[in-house]
Amino acid sequence: MSRPGESDLDSYLDAIDDATTIFRSAVDVYLANGPDGACWQQAKRISEQLRRLDDMQQEIEMAVPTQTPVGGLLAELMDPLTGVGRLLKDMKRQVTGFAIESGFSGPGRRVPAHLVPEVQELADEVCAAVDALVDDCRASMPWAERAKPGHAERSVSWYEGQADRLSSQLIRKIFTDEVLDVESQLPLAQLIEEIDRVADYAESIDREVRSGRMDATSGVGGRDSH
């Protein structure tokens, strides 16, 4: 693939990383302030970033005809990124939810101060799972430098497992907190589950991508054997 093609795809992956950073910032803004004007600003930022990603994807796909060898390779590389795009739309839905759910600004819907650090840690692990997924997509590019043995980054599944552990701990704390009433516990637990779901989504896409690679490898092996 040409150097411009490499640059376009690398820029696209960088833009996905930027969207994940916006999601992480939105979680912090929500925890600090509830759904005030700052949350609306984050919702606007992630909406604009997703529109930018859509435009970039169209430009990449239109740059080279799919009937050409380079175009076929490009289509193959873009396929796993379609799943990442769906994941980002779910992140956008959550960020918009921070802004529009006015009830979350009430005392019962705010995350208690003593739980905020753990929610932030959960968001860190969730975003790390998405970053690992993007890194995996980046590593699959033909021009990518292969990691040296013993220097592999942690997998999407590892971060997803960390997120699951943290979310389970948080939900247990919420439902055993004697200060919180039931009306407060349920929406707080839902918030934790929503954030954790992003990591679950990332792991699901990662499995699809890996399964597709295995199928492709098996197909090549089967054709070669004849």
Short mmCIF file of C-alpha atoms in Angstrom, two decimals:
data_model
loop_
_atom_site.label_atom_id
_atom_site.label_comp_id
_atom_site.label_asym_id
_atom_site.label_seq_id
_atom_site.Cartn_x
_atom_site.Cartn_y
_atom_site.Cartn_z
CA MET A 1 0.00 0.00 0.00
CA SER A 2 1.17 3.51 -0.74
CA ARG A 3 2.52 5.74 1.96
CA PRO A 4 -0.55 8.04 1.74
CA GLY A 5 -2.76 4.99 2.35
CA GLU A 6 -0.72 4.09 5.40
CA SER A 7 -0.92 7.66 6.69
CA ASP A 8 -4.71 7.81 6.19
CA LEU A 9 -5.31 4.61 8.13
CA ASP A 10 -2.93 5.62 10.90
CA SER A 11 -4.73 8.96 11.18
CA TYR A 12 -8.06 7.14 11.34
CA LEU A 13 -6.83 4.98 14.22
CA ASP A 14 -5.46 8.07 15.98
CA ALA A 15 -8.91 9.65 15.66
CA ILE A 16 -10.47 6.60 17.32
CA ASP A 17 -8.02 7.03 20.21
CA ASP A 18 -9.10 10.67 20.46
CA ALA A 19 -12.76 9.63 20.72
CA THR A 20 -11.90 7.25 23.55
CA THR A 21 -10.10 10.11 25.34
CA ILE A 22 -13.25 12.23 25.06
CA PHE A 23 -15.30 9.42 26.60
CA ARG A 24 -12.87 9.18 29.51
CA SER A 25 -13.01 12.94 30.04
CA ALA A 26 -16.81 12.85 29.95
CA VAL A 27 -16.87 10.32 32.78
CA ASP A 28 -14.70 12.63 34.91
CA VAL A 29 -16.85 15.66 34.09
CA TYR A 30 -20.00 13.78 34.97
CA LEU A 31 -18.60 12.48 38.26
CA ALA A 32 -17.53 15.99 39.24
CA ASN A 33 -20.50 18.02 38.09
CA GLY A 34 -23.45 15.90 37.04
CA PRO A 35 -25.26 16.74 33.78
CA ASP A 36 -24.45 20.43 33.60
CA GLY A 37 -23.21 22.43 30.66
CA ALA A 38 -19.81 20.71 30.72
CA CYS A 39 -21.45 17.34 30.01
CA TRP A 40 -23.21 18.86 27.01
CA GLN A 41 -19.83 20.08 25.78
CA GLN A 42 -18.44 16.54 26.01
CA ALA A 43 -21.48 15.19 24.16
CA LYS A 44 -20.90 17.75 21.41
CA ARG A 45 -17.19 16.87 21.22
CA ILE A 46 -17.76 13.14 20.80
CA SER A 47 -20.53 13.73 18.23
CA GLU A 48 -18.18 15.90 16.18
CA GLN A 49 -15.41 13.32 16.50
CA LEU A 50 -17.65 10.52 15.22
CA ARG A 51 -18.71 12.66 12.26
CA ARG A 52 -15.04 13.25 11.55
CA LEU A 53 -14.40 9.50 11.67
CA ASP A 54 -17.29 8.86 9.26
CA ASP A 55 -15.85 11.41 6.84
CA MET A 56 -12.37 9.91 7.14
CA GLN A 57 -13.69 6.40 6.50
CA GLN A 58 -15.54 7.54 3.36
CA GLU A 59 -12.44 9.30 2.08
CA ILE A 60 -10.30 6.21 2.69
CA GLU A 61 -12.79 3.89 1.00
CA MET A 62 -13.17 6.18 -2.01
CA ALA A 63 -9.44 6.73 -2.43
CA VAL A 64 -8.75 3.34 -4.01
CA PRO A 65 -11.17 1.18 -6.06
CA THR A 66 -11.98 -2.08 -4.26
CA GLN A 67 -11.40 -4.04 -7.50
CA THR A 68 -7.67 -3.32 -7.33
CA PRO A 69 -5.29 -5.38 -5.13
CA VAL A 70 -4.63 -2.38 -2.93
CA GLY A 71 -8.36 -1.65 -2.72
CA GLY A 72 -9.07 -5.23 -1.69
CA LEU A 73 -6.46 -5.01 1.04
CA LEU A 74 -7.89 -1.71 2.19
CA ALA A 75 -11.40 -3.17 2.44
CA GLU A 76 -10.02 -6.08 4.48
CA LEU A 77 -8.27 -3.71 6.86
CA MET A 78 -11.35 -1.51 7.28
CA ASP A 79 -13.66 -4.42 8.12
CA PRO A 80 -12.66 -4.82 11.81
CA LEU A 81 -12.77 -1.05 12.20
CA THR A 82 -16.49 -1.12 11.37
CA GLY A 83 -17.02 -2.94 14.65
CA VAL A 84 -14.94 -0.34 16.46
CA GLY A 85 -17.17 2.32 14.95
CA ARG A 86 -20.24 0.64 16.45
CA LEU A 87 -18.50 0.60 19.82
CA LEU A 88 -17.79 4.33 19.58
CA LYS A 89 -21.45 5.01 18.84
CA ASP A 90 -22.32 3.24 22.09
CA MET A 91 -19.80 5.45 23.90
CA LYS A 92 -21.45 8.48 22.30
CA ARG A 93 -24.83 7.25 23.56
CA GLN A 94 -23.48 7.07 27.09
CA VAL A 95 -21.87 10.51 26.97
CA THR A 96 -25.12 11.99 25.64
CA GLY A 97 -26.93 10.18 28.44
CA PHE A 98 -24.75 11.92 31.02
CA ALA A 99 -26.02 15.22 29.65
CA ILE A 100 -29.72 14.54 29.07
CA GLU A 101 -30.62 12.59 32.21
CA SER A 102 -31.53 15.55 34.39
CA GLY A 103 -32.45 13.24 37.25
CA PHE A 104 -28.81 12.31 37.65
CA SER A 105 -28.15 15.76 39.07
CA GLY A 106 -30.27 14.97 42.13
CA PRO A 107 -28.53 13.99 45.37
CA GLY A 108 -29.66 10.37 45.03
CA ARG A 109 -28.30 9.94 41.51
CA ARG A 110 -24.89 11.47 42.06
CA VAL A 111 -22.02 9.04 42.58
CA PRO A 112 -21.03 9.23 46.28
CA ALA A 113 -17.63 10.83 46.77
CA HIS A 114 -16.13 7.71 48.36
CA LEU A 115 -16.93 5.69 45.21
CA VAL A 116 -15.62 8.21 42.68
CA PRO A 117 -11.99 6.95 42.64
CA GLU A 118 -13.17 3.40 41.92
CA VAL A 119 -15.48 4.55 39.13
CA GLN A 120 -12.55 6.46 37.63
CA GLU A 121 -10.40 3.34 37.87
CA LEU A 122 -13.14 1.37 36.13
CA ALA A 123 -13.27 3.96 33.33
CA ASP A 124 -9.48 3.71 32.99
CA GLU A 125 -9.64 -0.08 32.48
CA VAL A 126 -12.58 0.22 30.07
CA CYS A 127 -10.75 2.78 27.93
CA ALA A 128 -7.59 0.66 28.09
CA ALA A 129 -9.60 -2.23 26.61
CA VAL A 130 -10.68 -0.03 23.71
CA ASP A 131 -7.13 1.27 23.24
CA ALA A 132 -5.84 -2.33 23.18
CA LEU A 133 -8.42 -3.17 20.50
CA VAL A 134 -7.26 -0.25 18.37
CA ASP A 135 -3.63 -1.24 18.92
CA ASP A 136 -4.48 -4.76 17.78
CA CYS A 137 -6.05 -3.35 14.61
CA ARG A 138 -2.97 -1.19 14.10
CA ALA A 139 -0.68 -4.18 14.55
CA SER A 140 -2.57 -6.07 11.83
CA MET A 141 -1.59 -3.49 9.22
CA PRO A 142 1.01 -4.92 6.78
CA TRP A 143 3.46 -2.09 7.45
CA ALA A 144 3.20 -2.30 11.25
CA GLU A 145 6.37 -3.09 13.18
CA ARG A 146 5.98 -6.37 15.00
CA ALA A 147 6.42 -6.34 18.75
CA LYS A 148 9.51 -8.08 20.02
CA PRO A 149 8.97 -11.31 21.99
CA GLY A 150 8.35 -10.59 25.64
CA HIS A 151 7.22 -7.02 24.93
CA ALA A 152 3.58 -7.69 24.00
CA GLU A 153 1.00 -5.32 25.42
CA ARG A 154 -1.79 -6.70 27.61
CA SER A 155 -4.75 -8.01 25.67
CA VAL A 156 -8.27 -6.66 25.31
CA SER A 157 -9.51 -9.62 27.34
CA TRP A 158 -7.13 -8.80 30.19
CA TYR A 159 -8.44 -5.25 30.50
CA GLU A 160 -12.01 -6.47 30.14
CA GLY A 161 -11.41 -8.87 33.02
CA GLN A 162 -10.07 -6.04 35.16
CA ALA A 163 -13.14 -3.94 34.31
CA ASP A 164 -15.46 -6.82 35.22
CA ARG A 165 -13.72 -7.26 38.55
CA LEU A 166 -13.94 -3.57 39.39
CA SER A 167 -17.58 -3.26 38.30
CA SER A 168 -18.57 -6.29 40.40
CA GLN A 169 -16.83 -4.81 43.45
CA LEU A 170 -18.53 -1.45 42.91
CA ILE A 171 -21.99 -2.94 42.52
CA ARG A 172 -21.53 -4.97 45.71
CA LYS A 173 -20.49 -1.81 47.57
CA ILE A 174 -23.48 0.10 46.22
CA PHE A 175 -26.00 -2.51 47.34
CA THR A 176 -24.41 -2.92 50.77
CA ASP A 177 -24.07 0.80 51.43
CA GLU A 178 -26.44 1.54 54.29
CA VAL A 179 -26.44 5.26 53.52
CA LEU A 180 -27.93 4.78 50.05
CA ASP A 181 -31.61 3.97 49.65
CA VAL A 182 -32.90 1.56 47.00
CA GLU A 183 -33.99 4.40 44.71
CA SER A 184 -30.35 5.57 44.63
CA GLN A 185 -28.71 2.14 44.48
CA LEU A 186 -30.44 0.92 41.33
CA PRO A 187 -29.50 3.83 39.01
CA LEU A 188 -25.96 3.90 40.38
CA ALA A 189 -25.55 0.20 39.66
CA GLN A 190 -26.94 0.80 36.18
CA LEU A 191 -24.34 3.51 35.59
CA ILE A 192 -21.55 1.08 36.54
CA GLU A 193 -22.94 -1.59 34.24
CA GLU A 194 -23.19 0.89 31.37
CA ILE A 195 -19.55 1.94 31.68
CA ASP A 196 -18.40 -1.68 32.00
CA ARG A 197 -20.42 -2.65 28.92
CA VAL A 198 -17.98 -0.72 26.72
CA ALA A 199 -15.18 -3.14 27.71
CA ASP A 200 -17.49 -6.11 27.07
CA TYR A 201 -18.21 -4.69 23.63
CA ALA A 202 -14.50 -4.25 22.91
CA GLU A 203 -13.78 -7.87 23.87
CA SER A 204 -16.62 -9.12 21.66
CA ILE A 205 -15.23 -7.24 18.65
CA ASP A 206 -11.72 -8.49 19.42
CA ARG A 207 -12.98 -12.07 19.38
CA GLU A 208 -14.72 -11.49 16.05
CA VAL A 209 -11.55 -10.04 14.56
CA ARG A 210 -9.40 -12.92 15.81
CA SER A 211 -11.93 -15.49 14.60
CA GLY A 212 -11.96 -13.85 11.17
CA ARG A 213 -8.16 -14.00 10.99
CA MET A 214 -8.19 -17.69 11.93
CA ASP A 215 -10.80 -18.42 9.26
CA ALA A 216 -8.77 -16.52 6.68
CA THR A 217 -5.59 -18.40 7.65
CA SER A 218 -7.41 -21.74 7.48
CA GLY A 219 -8.79 -20.84 4.05
CA VAL A 220 -5.35 -20.00 2.72
CA GLY A 221 -3.94 -23.20 4.18
CA GLY A 222 -6.72 -25.25 2.62
CA ARG A 223 -6.14 -23.76 -0.82
CA ASP A 224 -2.39 -24.24 -0.58
CA SER A 225 -2.80 -27.91 0.32
CA HIS A 226 -4.44 -28.56 -3.03
#
